[in-house]
Coordinates of C-alpha atoms in Angstrom, one line a residue:
Chain A
X1 CA -22.3 -32.9 -6.3
X2 CA -24.8 -30.0 -6.5
X3 CA -25.3 -28.3 -9.8
X4 CA -24.6 -24.6 -9.7
X5 CA -26.8 -21.9 -11.1
X6 CA -26.5 -21.4 -14.8
X7 CA -26.8 -17.6 -14.4
X8 CA -23.1 -17.0 -14.1
X9 CA -21.4 -13.6 -14.0
X10 CA -18.1 -15.3 -14.9
X11 CA -17.5 -18.5 -16.9
X12 CA -14.3 -20.2 -17.9
X13 CA -14.8 -22.5 -20.8
X14 CA -12.0 -25.0 -21.7
X15 CA -9.2 -22.5 -20.7
X16 CA -5.6 -23.4 -21.4
X17 CA -2.9 -21.0 -20.2
X18 CA 0.8 -20.7 -20.0
X19 CA 2.9 -17.6 -19.3
X20 CA 5.0 -18.0 -22.5
X21 CA 4.7 -20.1 -25.6
X22 CA 6.3 -23.5 -25.0
X23 CA 6.5 -23.0 -21.2
X24 CA 4.9 -25.2 -18.6
X25 CA 1.1 -25.0 -18.9
X26 CA -0.4 -23.4 -15.8
X27 CA -4.0 -24.3 -16.6
X28 CA -5.4 -26.9 -18.9
X29 CA -9.0 -27.3 -20.0
X30 CA -10.4 -25.4 -17.1
X31 CA -14.2 -25.2 -16.8
X32 CA -15.6 -23.0 -14.1
X33 CA -18.8 -21.2 -13.4
X34 CA -19.2 -18.3 -11.0
X35 CA -23.0 -17.8 -10.3
X36 CA -24.3 -14.4 -9.3
X37 CA -24.7 -13.4 -5.7
X38 CA -22.5 -16.2 -4.3
X39 CA -19.2 -16.4 -2.6
X40 CA -17.1 -18.8 -4.6
X41 CA -13.7 -20.0 -3.4
X42 CA -10.9 -21.1 -5.7
X43 CA -8.5 -23.2 -3.6
X44 CA -5.3 -25.1 -4.2
X45 CA -1.6 -25.2 -3.3
X46 CA 0.8 -22.4 -3.9
X47 CA 1.7 -22.0 -7.5
X48 CA -1.2 -24.1 -8.8
X49 CA -2.6 -21.2 -10.9
X50 CA -5.3 -19.9 -8.6
X51 CA -4.2 -16.2 -9.0
X52 CA -3.9 -16.7 -12.7
X53 CA -7.6 -17.4 -12.8
X54 CA -8.2 -13.9 -11.4
X55 CA -5.8 -12.4 -13.8
X56 CA -7.6 -14.1 -16.7
X57 CA -11.0 -12.8 -15.4
X58 CA -9.5 -9.3 -15.0
X59 CA -8.2 -9.4 -18.6
X60 CA -4.6 -8.9 -17.4
X61 CA -3.5 -12.1 -19.2
X62 CA -5.2 -13.9 -22.1
X63 CA -6.0 -17.6 -22.4
X64 CA -4.1 -19.6 -25.0
X65 CA -7.3 -21.5 -25.8
X66 CA -10.9 -21.4 -24.5
X67 CA -13.0 -18.5 -23.4
X68 CA -13.2 -16.3 -20.2
X69 CA -16.6 -14.8 -20.2
X70 CA -17.5 -11.9 -17.9
X71 CA -21.2 -11.0 -18.2
X72 CA -21.2 -12.8 -21.5
X73 CA -18.3 -10.8 -22.9
X74 CA -15.1 -12.6 -23.9
X75 CA -12.4 -10.8 -21.9
X76 CA -9.7 -11.7 -24.5
X77 CA -11.4 -9.8 -27.2
X78 CA -12.0 -6.6 -25.2
X79 CA -9.7 -3.7 -25.6
X80 CA -9.5 0.0 -25.0
X81 CA -12.8 1.5 -23.8
X82 CA -14.6 -1.9 -23.5
X83 CA -11.9 -3.3 -21.3
X84 CA -12.1 -0.2 -19.1
X85 CA -15.9 -0.5 -18.9
X86 CA -15.6 -4.2 -17.9
X87 CA -13.0 -3.5 -15.3
X88 CA -15.0 -0.7 -13.8
X89 CA -17.5 -3.4 -12.9
X90 CA -14.9 -5.5 -11.0
X91 CA -13.3 -4.8 -7.7
X92 CA -10.1 -6.6 -6.8
X93 CA -8.4 -7.0 -3.5
X94 CA -4.7 -7.8 -4.0
X95 CA -2.8 -10.2 -1.7
X96 CA -1.2 -7.5 0.4
X97 CA -3.7 -4.7 -0.3
X98 CA -1.5 -3.0 -3.0
X99 CA -2.4 0.4 -1.5
X100 CA -0.8 3.4 -3.2
X101 CA 2.0 4.2 -0.7
X102 CA 2.1 7.9 -1.6
X103 CA -1.6 8.5 -0.8
X104 CA -3.4 8.5 2.6
X105 CA -6.1 5.9 3.4
X106 CA -8.7 8.4 2.4
X107 CA -7.1 9.2 -0.9
X108 CA -6.6 5.5 -1.7
X109 CA -10.4 4.8 -1.3
X110 CA -11.2 8.1 -3.2
X111 CA -8.9 7.1 -6.1
X112 CA -11.4 5.1 -8.2
X113 CA -14.1 7.7 -7.6
X114 CA -11.8 10.6 -8.6
X115 CA -10.7 8.7 -11.7
X116 CA -14.0 7.4 -12.9
X117 CA -16.8 9.7 -11.7
X118 CA -17.4 13.5 -12.1
X119 CA -18.5 13.7 -8.4
X120 CA -17.6 16.8 -6.4
X121 CA -15.3 16.7 -3.4
X122 CA -18.2 16.8 -0.9
X123 CA -19.9 13.7 -2.5
X124 CA -16.6 11.9 -2.7
X125 CA -15.9 12.6 0.9
X126 CA -19.3 11.2 1.9
X127 CA -18.9 8.0 -0.2
X128 CA -15.3 7.4 1.1
X129 CA -16.4 7.8 4.7
X130 CA -19.3 5.4 4.1
X131 CA -16.9 2.8 2.7
X132 CA -14.3 3.3 5.4
X133 CA -17.1 3.1 8.0
X134 CA -18.1 -0.3 6.6
X135 CA -14.6 -1.6 7.1
X136 CA -14.4 0.1 10.5
X137 CA -11.6 2.5 9.6
X138 CA -13.3 5.8 9.4
X139 CA -11.0 7.2 12.0
X140 CA -7.9 6.0 10.1
X141 CA -8.7 8.2 7.1
X142 CA -5.6 10.5 7.4
X143 CA -3.1 7.8 8.1
X144 CA -0.6 6.7 5.4
X145 CA -0.3 3.0 4.3
X146 CA 3.0 2.8 6.1
X147 CA 1.3 3.7 9.4
X148 CA -1.3 0.9 9.4
X149 CA -1.0 -2.9 10.0
X150 CA -1.3 -5.5 7.3
X151 CA -4.9 -6.4 8.3
X152 CA -5.9 -2.8 8.3
X153 CA -4.3 -2.3 4.8
X154 CA -6.3 -5.2 3.6
X155 CA -9.5 -3.6 4.9
X156 CA -8.7 -0.3 3.3
X157 CA -8.0 -2.1 0.0
X158 CA -11.4 -3.8 0.4
X159 CA -13.0 -0.4 0.8
X160 CA -11.2 0.8 -2.3
X161 CA -12.2 -2.3 -4.3
X162 CA -15.9 -1.7 -3.5
X163 CA -15.8 2.1 -4.0
X164 CA -17.6 1.9 -7.3
X165 CA -20.0 -0.8 -6.0
X166 CA -18.9 -3.4 -8.5
X167 CA -21.1 -6.5 -9.2
X168 CA -17.9 -8.7 -9.0
X169 CA -15.3 -8.6 -6.3
X170 CA -12.2 -10.7 -6.5
X171 CA -10.0 -11.5 -3.6
X172 CA -6.4 -12.7 -4.0
X173 CA -5.3 -14.5 -0.9
X174 CA -7.2 -12.2 1.5
X175 CA -6.2 -14.2 4.6
X176 CA -2.5 -14.5 4.0
X177 CA -0.4 -13.4 6.9
X178 CA -3.2 -12.1 9.1
X179 CA -3.5 -12.7 12.9
X180 CA -6.6 -14.6 14.1
X181 CA -8.6 -11.4 14.9
X182 CA -7.8 -9.8 11.5
X183 CA -8.6 -13.1 9.9
X184 CA -12.0 -13.2 11.4
X185 CA -12.7 -9.6 10.6
X186 CA -11.7 -10.1 7.0
X187 CA -13.8 -13.2 6.6
X188 CA -17.0 -11.6 7.9
X189 CA -16.3 -8.5 5.9
X190 CA -16.2 -10.5 2.7
X191 CA -19.4 -12.2 3.5
X192 CA -21.1 -9.0 4.6
X193 CA -19.9 -7.0 1.6
X194 CA -21.1 -9.6 -0.8
X195 CA -24.7 -9.6 0.6
X196 CA -24.8 -5.8 1.2
X197 CA -23.8 -5.0 -2.4
X198 CA -25.6 -8.0 -3.9
X199 CA -22.3 -8.8 -5.6
X200 CA -20.5 -12.0 -6.5
X201 CA -17.3 -12.7 -4.7
X202 CA -14.4 -14.9 -6.0
X203 CA -12.0 -15.9 -3.3
X204 CA -8.6 -17.2 -4.2
X205 CA -7.1 -18.8 -1.1
X206 CA -5.6 -21.8 0.6
X207 CA -7.1 -21.1 4.1
X208 CA -9.5 -23.9 4.6
X209 CA -11.4 -23.1 7.9
X210 CA -12.2 -19.4 7.1
X211 CA -13.1 -20.2 3.5
X212 CA -15.4 -23.1 4.3
X213 CA -17.1 -20.8 6.8
X214 CA -18.1 -18.2 4.2
X215 CA -18.0 -19.8 0.8
X216 CA -21.1 -21.1 -1.0
X217 CA -19.1 -23.1 -3.5
X218 CA -15.5 -24.3 -3.7
X219 CA -13.3 -25.2 -6.6
X220 CA -10.0 -27.1 -5.9
X221 CA -7.3 -26.7 -8.5
X222 CA -4.4 -29.0 -8.8
X223 CA -2.0 -29.5 -11.7
X224 CA -3.8 -26.9 -13.7
X225 CA -7.1 -28.8 -13.6
X226 CA -10.2 -28.8 -11.3
X227 CA -9.4 -31.5 -8.8
X228 CA -12.7 -31.3 -6.9
X229 CA -15.6 -29.0 -6.6
X230 CA -18.7 -28.6 -4.4
X231 CA -20.2 -26.9 -1.4
X232 CA -18.0 -26.9 1.7
X233 CA -20.3 -29.5 3.2
X234 CA -19.9 -31.8 0.2
X235 CA -16.1 -31.4 0.2
X236 CA -15.8 -32.1 3.9
X237 CA -17.4 -35.5 3.3
X238 CA -15.5 -36.1 0.1
X239 CA -13.4 -39.3 -0.2
X240 CA -11.2 -37.7 -2.8
X241 CA -7.6 -38.2 -1.7
X242 CA -6.5 -34.7 -2.8
X243 CA -9.4 -33.0 -1.0
X244 CA -8.7 -35.1 2.1
X245 CA -5.0 -34.2 2.0
X246 CA -5.7 -30.5 1.5
X247 CA -8.5 -30.1 4.0
X248 CA -6.7 -32.0 6.7
X249 CA -3.3 -30.5 5.9
X250 CA -1.6 -33.8 5.5
X251 CA 2.1 -33.5 4.5
X252 CA 2.0 -36.4 2.1
X253 CA -0.6 -37.7 -0.3
X254 CA -1.4 -37.0 -4.0
X255 CA 0.7 -33.9 -3.5
X256 CA 4.0 -35.5 -2.6
X257 CA 6.2 -34.3 0.2
X258 CA 9.3 -34.7 -1.9
X259 CA 9.9 -32.4 -4.9
X260 CA 9.9 -34.8 -7.8
X261 CA 13.4 -35.7 -9.1
X262 CA 15.9 -38.5 -8.9
X263 CA 15.3 -41.2 -6.4
X264 CA 16.9 -41.4 -3.0
X265 CA 18.9 -44.5 -4.1
X266 CA 20.4 -42.6 -7.0
X267 CA 21.2 -39.5 -5.0
X268 CA 23.0 -41.4 -2.2
X269 CA 24.7 -43.7 -4.6
X270 CA 23.4 -46.8 -2.8
X271 CA 24.3 -49.9 -4.7
X272 CA 22.4 -53.1 -4.6
Chain B
X1 CA 39.0 -31.5 -29.7
X2 CA 38.0 -29.9 -33.0
X3 CA 34.4 -30.6 -32.1
X4 CA 34.6 -28.9 -28.7
X5 CA 36.2 -25.8 -30.3
X6 CA 33.4 -25.7 -32.8
X7 CA 30.8 -26.0 -30.1
X8 CA 32.5 -23.3 -28.0
X9 CA 32.4 -20.9 -31.0
X10 CA 28.8 -21.9 -31.7
X11 CA 27.8 -21.1 -28.1
X12 CA 29.6 -17.8 -28.2
X13 CA 27.9 -16.9 -31.5
X14 CA 24.6 -17.9 -30.1
X15 CA 25.1 -15.8 -27.0
X16 CA 26.1 -12.8 -29.1
X17 CA 23.1 -13.3 -31.3
X18 CA 20.8 -13.6 -28.3
X19 CA 22.1 -10.4 -26.7
X20 CA 21.8 -8.4 -29.9
X21 CA 18.3 -9.7 -30.3
X22 CA 17.4 -8.9 -26.7
X23 CA 18.8 -5.4 -27.0
X24 CA 17.0 -4.6 -30.2
X25 CA 13.8 -5.9 -28.6
X26 CA 14.3 -3.7 -25.5
X27 CA 15.0 -0.7 -27.7
X28 CA 11.8 -1.4 -29.7
X29 CA 9.8 -1.7 -26.4
X30 CA 11.3 1.5 -25.0
X31 CA 10.4 3.4 -28.2
X32 CA 6.9 2.1 -28.1
X33 CA 6.6 2.9 -24.5
X34 CA 7.9 6.5 -25.1
X35 CA 5.3 7.1 -27.8
X36 CA 2.6 5.5 -25.6
X37 CA 3.5 7.9 -22.8
X38 CA 3.4 10.9 -25.3
X39 CA 0.1 9.6 -26.8
X40 CA -1.5 9.4 -23.4
X41 CA -0.2 12.8 -22.3
X42 CA -3.1 14.7 -23.9
X43 CA -5.4 13.7 -21.0
X44 CA -3.0 15.6 -18.7
X45 CA -4.3 18.9 -20.2
X46 CA -7.5 18.2 -18.3
X47 CA -5.7 17.6 -15.0
X48 CA -2.5 19.7 -15.0
X49 CA -2.3 19.3 -11.2
X50 CA -0.8 15.8 -11.8
X51 CA 2.1 17.4 -13.7
X52 CA 2.6 20.4 -11.3
X53 CA 2.7 18.0 -8.4
X54 CA 5.5 16.1 -10.1
X55 CA 7.4 19.3 -11.0
X56 CA 7.2 20.2 -7.3
X57 CA 8.3 16.8 -6.1
X58 CA 11.1 16.3 -8.6
X59 CA 12.3 19.9 -8.2
X60 CA 12.2 19.7 -4.5
X61 CA 14.2 16.4 -4.5
X62 CA 17.0 18.0 -6.4
X63 CA 16.8 21.7 -5.4
X64 CA 19.3 21.7 -2.5
X65 CA 21.9 19.4 -4.2
X66 CA 21.7 21.5 -7.4
X67 CA 21.9 24.9 -5.7
X68 CA 24.9 23.8 -3.5
X69 CA 26.7 22.1 -6.4
X70 CA 26.1 25.2 -8.6
X71 CA 27.6 27.4 -5.9
X72 CA 30.8 25.3 -5.6
X73 CA 31.1 24.9 -9.4
X74 CA 30.9 28.7 -9.6
X75 CA 33.6 29.1 -7.0
X76 CA 35.9 26.8 -8.8
X77 CA 35.2 28.4 -12.2
X78 CA 36.0 31.8 -10.6
X79 CA 39.3 30.5 -9.3
X80 CA 40.4 28.5 -12.4
X81 CA 39.1 31.1 -14.8
X82 CA 41.0 33.9 -13.0
X83 CA 44.3 32.0 -13.0
X84 CA 44.1 31.2 -16.7
X85 CA 42.8 34.6 -17.8
X86 CA 45.3 36.4 -15.6
X87 CA 48.1 34.9 -17.7
X88 CA 46.9 36.9 -20.7
X89 CA 45.9 39.9 -18.7
X90 CA 42.3 39.5 -19.5
X91 CA 40.8 38.7 -16.0
X92 CA 38.2 41.3 -16.8
X93 CA 36.5 38.6 -18.9
X94 CA 36.0 36.4 -15.9
X95 CA 32.3 37.1 -15.7
X96 CA 31.9 36.2 -19.4
X97 CA 33.9 32.9 -18.9
X98 CA 31.9 31.9 -15.9
X99 CA 28.5 32.7 -17.5
X100 CA 29.3 31.0 -20.8
X101 CA 30.7 27.9 -19.2
X102 CA 27.6 27.6 -17.1
X103 CA 24.8 28.4 -19.5
X104 CA 26.3 26.4 -22.4
X105 CA 27.7 23.4 -20.8
X106 CA 28.0 23.0 -17.0
X107 CA 24.5 24.1 -16.2
X108 CA 22.6 21.6 -18.3
X109 CA 25.1 18.8 -18.0
X110 CA 25.9 18.8 -14.3
X111 CA 22.3 19.4 -13.5
X112 CA 21.3 16.4 -15.6
X113 CA 23.9 14.2 -13.9
X114 CA 22.8 15.3 -10.4
X115 CA 19.1 15.0 -11.4
X116 CA 19.8 11.4 -12.6
X117 CA 21.4 10.6 -9.3
X118 CA 18.8 12.3 -7.1
X119 CA 15.4 12.4 -8.8
X120 CA 16.1 9.7 -11.4
X121 CA 16.9 7.0 -8.9
X122 CA 14.0 7.9 -6.7
X123 CA 11.7 7.7 -9.8
X124 CA 13.0 4.3 -10.7
X125 CA 12.7 3.0 -7.2
X126 CA 9.2 4.4 -6.8
X127 CA 7.9 2.8 -10.0
X128 CA 9.8 -0.4 -9.3
X129 CA 8.3 -0.7 -5.8
X130 CA 4.9 0.2 -7.1
X131 CA 5.3 -2.7 -9.5
X132 CA 6.6 -5.0 -6.8
X133 CA 3.8 -4.1 -4.5
X134 CA 1.2 -4.8 -7.2
X135 CA 0.1 -1.1 -7.2
X136 CA 0.4 -0.8 -10.9
X137 CA -1.6 -4.0 -11.4
X138 CA -4.2 -2.7 -8.9
X139 CA -4.4 0.5 -10.9
X140 CA -4.9 -1.5 -14.1
X141 CA -7.6 -3.5 -12.4
X142 CA -9.3 -0.3 -11.4
X143 CA -9.5 0.5 -15.1
X144 CA -6.9 3.2 -14.7
X145 CA -4.0 3.1 -17.2
X146 CA -0.7 3.3 -15.2
X147 CA 1.1 4.7 -18.3
X148 CA -1.3 7.6 -18.4
X149 CA -1.7 8.1 -14.6
X150 CA 1.7 7.3 -13.3
X151 CA 4.3 7.6 -16.1
X152 CA 3.1 10.5 -18.2
X153 CA 2.9 13.1 -15.4
X154 CA 6.3 12.1 -14.1
X155 CA 7.9 12.4 -17.6
X156 CA 6.4 15.8 -18.1
X157 CA 7.4 16.8 -14.6
X158 CA 11.0 15.9 -15.3
X159 CA 11.0 17.6 -18.7
X160 CA 9.7 20.8 -17.2
X161 CA 11.8 20.6 -13.9
X162 CA 15.1 20.1 -15.6
X163 CA 15.5 23.5 -17.4
X164 CA 14.3 25.3 -14.2
X165 CA 16.9 23.4 -12.2
X166 CA 19.6 24.1 -14.8
X167 CA 18.7 27.8 -14.7
X168 CA 19.0 27.7 -10.9
X169 CA 22.3 25.9 -11.2
X170 CA 23.7 28.5 -13.6
X171 CA 22.4 31.5 -11.7
X172 CA 23.8 30.2 -8.4
X173 CA 27.0 29.3 -10.2
X174 CA 27.4 32.9 -11.6
X175 CA 26.9 34.2 -8.0
X176 CA 29.6 31.7 -6.9
X177 CA 32.0 32.9 -9.6
X178 CA 31.2 36.5 -8.7
X179 CA 31.9 35.9 -5.0
X180 CA 35.3 34.4 -5.7
X181 CA 36.2 36.7 -8.5
X182 CA 35.1 40.1 -7.3
X183 CA 35.2 40.4 -3.5
X184 CA 37.8 37.7 -2.9
X185 CA 40.3 38.2 -5.8
X186 CA 39.5 41.8 -6.7
X187 CA 38.4 41.6 -10.3
X188 CA 36.6 44.8 -11.3
X189 CA 32.9 44.7 -10.4
X190 CA 31.7 46.6 -13.4
X191 CA 33.9 44.7 -15.9
X192 CA 32.7 41.4 -14.5
X193 CA 29.0 42.1 -15.2
X194 CA 29.3 44.3 -18.3
X195 CA 31.5 41.7 -20.1
X196 CA 29.0 39.1 -19.2
X197 CA 26.1 41.2 -20.4
X198 CA 27.8 42.0 -23.8
X199 CA 29.2 38.5 -24.4
X200 CA 26.3 36.2 -23.6
X201 CA 23.8 35.8 -26.4
X202 CA 20.3 35.1 -25.2
X203 CA 19.4 32.8 -28.1
X204 CA 22.6 31.2 -28.9
X205 CA 24.0 30.6 -25.4
X206 CA 21.1 30.6 -23.0
X207 CA 18.5 29.3 -25.5
X208 CA 20.7 26.4 -26.6
X209 CA 21.4 25.6 -23.0
X210 CA 17.7 25.5 -22.3
X211 CA 17.2 23.2 -25.3
X212 CA 20.0 21.0 -24.0
X213 CA 18.5 20.7 -20.6
X214 CA 15.0 19.9 -22.1
X215 CA 16.6 17.1 -24.1
X216 CA 18.4 15.8 -21.0
X217 CA 15.2 16.1 -19.1
X218 CA 13.5 13.8 -21.6
X219 CA 16.4 11.3 -21.6
X220 CA 17.0 11.1 -17.9
X221 CA 13.4 11.0 -16.8
X222 CA 12.4 8.5 -19.5
X223 CA 15.3 6.2 -18.7
X224 CA 14.4 6.3 -15.0
X225 CA 10.8 5.5 -15.7
X226 CA 11.6 2.8 -18.2
X227 CA 14.0 1.1 -15.8
X228 CA 11.5 1.2 -13.0
X229 CA 8.7 -0.1 -15.2
X230 CA 10.8 -2.9 -16.6
X231 CA 12.4 -3.8 -13.3
X232 CA 11.9 -7.3 -11.9
X233 CA 9.4 -7.0 -9.0
X234 CA 12.0 -8.1 -6.4
X235 CA 14.4 -6.2 -4.1
X236 CA 17.3 -7.2 -6.3
X237 CA 15.4 -6.2 -9.4
X238 CA 14.6 -2.8 -8.1
X239 CA 18.2 -2.1 -6.9
X240 CA 19.6 -3.2 -10.2
X241 CA 17.2 -1.0 -12.1
X242 CA 18.2 2.0 -9.9
X243 CA 21.9 1.4 -10.6
X244 CA 21.1 1.1 -14.3
X245 CA 19.3 4.4 -14.3
X246 CA 22.3 6.3 -13.0
X247 CA 24.8 4.5 -15.4
X248 CA 22.7 4.7 -18.5
X249 CA 21.3 8.2 -18.0
X250 CA 24.7 9.6 -17.2
X251 CA 26.2 8.1 -20.3
X252 CA 23.2 9.2 -22.4
X253 CA 23.6 12.8 -21.1
X254 CA 27.3 13.0 -21.9
X255 CA 26.8 11.4 -25.4
X256 CA 23.8 13.7 -26.1
X257 CA 25.8 16.7 -24.9
X258 CA 28.5 16.0 -27.5
X259 CA 26.0 15.6 -30.3
X260 CA 24.0 18.7 -29.3
X261 CA 27.1 20.8 -28.9
X262 CA 28.4 19.6 -32.3
X263 CA 25.1 20.7 -33.9
X264 CA 24.5 23.9 -32.0
X265 CA 27.9 25.5 -31.8
X266 CA 29.4 24.4 -35.1
X267 CA 29.9 27.1 -37.7

């Protein structure tokens, strides 16, 4: 397995996490590195804690143990102005876009600029149009979020996420629920945005083909741990049963088809 | 048998203890949230447009229902007042009765109840859906504090809109009372207005009414925001929160009205 660059924008060091004390541990002893300039995918089944990784990096939740470092700063110890400063350097694309429903497409993209910069309206207009142009939605600027499709909403949200040209862009399930055309557009936009901005992209997803197409490095999470990691090429050739099940979408394997519980014999009362 | 009774009692006691603890916790959270909103309101001075937008939205939501209700309440006050006053031969005081009833009680209270049903529910649903659609989380990730950017302007919008709406309710109500009393029943025009003018005290009656509606504005808007912010991010969660807003804020308005009346109008 290839070693990844030590110059990481984000590092997770021995992270344990559960949503409430005493509850099921979502992540245990997680070690991850996200090198600058790369597109890194975090993959795994639903509910495996992929999104939690993004929430930890964004400082929305704190690790029970271990460190989440963003640009060398421990996110758990940041508060107030420092946390705001750190978050201004991150862009996040939520699963369904999370556009502000009471604002037009234009206003959604202008939102971070209006909140964080003293730029005048003319400058904001130019910047927003540039971002919207990059995602191909310049002409949709006056539409409301309810008037655009799911794929378009995701593109607007991407334009909004990169409005402040952040060095780190995080994507939460960017491919979920998209038709093949929107899927292709989103995938190439992620790759293009990353190289155009010189940013680092973290992609949380379970879509194998699109992700393997654009990712430089992939982490697989299962049962709160890293189950496998490597470049898409390495993972395609992997003999690991989990990776094999996931990549080839097999219904049974290390991740069982049946929800764990009492045995069939017990449930049907079959006597020997 | 004895054991099962003991266990039953134990369970009940546990349940009671848990619910008391949860309620105290919720009350503590609500108090902290209230002060957090107040603390972050200073930034609004730099961008008053956020508040004026909310005054416009909330006021617009409720304007029609409040004006129409005010008119009908005024009609009814005119009729009921006339029949009662007529018994004592003092129907001339109809204007005074209508005005005092409206400015002291009905204006602030009915406005607050209608506001809770109209604007309060839409606030709760809006915030609840923003939460369910990850809009609040997105805002947080954009380094924008949702309490300062979303909740604070709405709270101030509600606090400022409420007395204005109550004043509209009372004014329209007085017109309603006049229409029924003077042209329809035939109370003397001059007596209707002059008794009102002499009998209504600007500070004691109107001023206290304004204070009441400001307090109701804080209570109703805050309850609506709190319920939306604390709602479970699911369709059921949002609908439950919306119902709660109406129930809790209506009860809060009536209870606060009693307390405020006791303090303001006791001699």
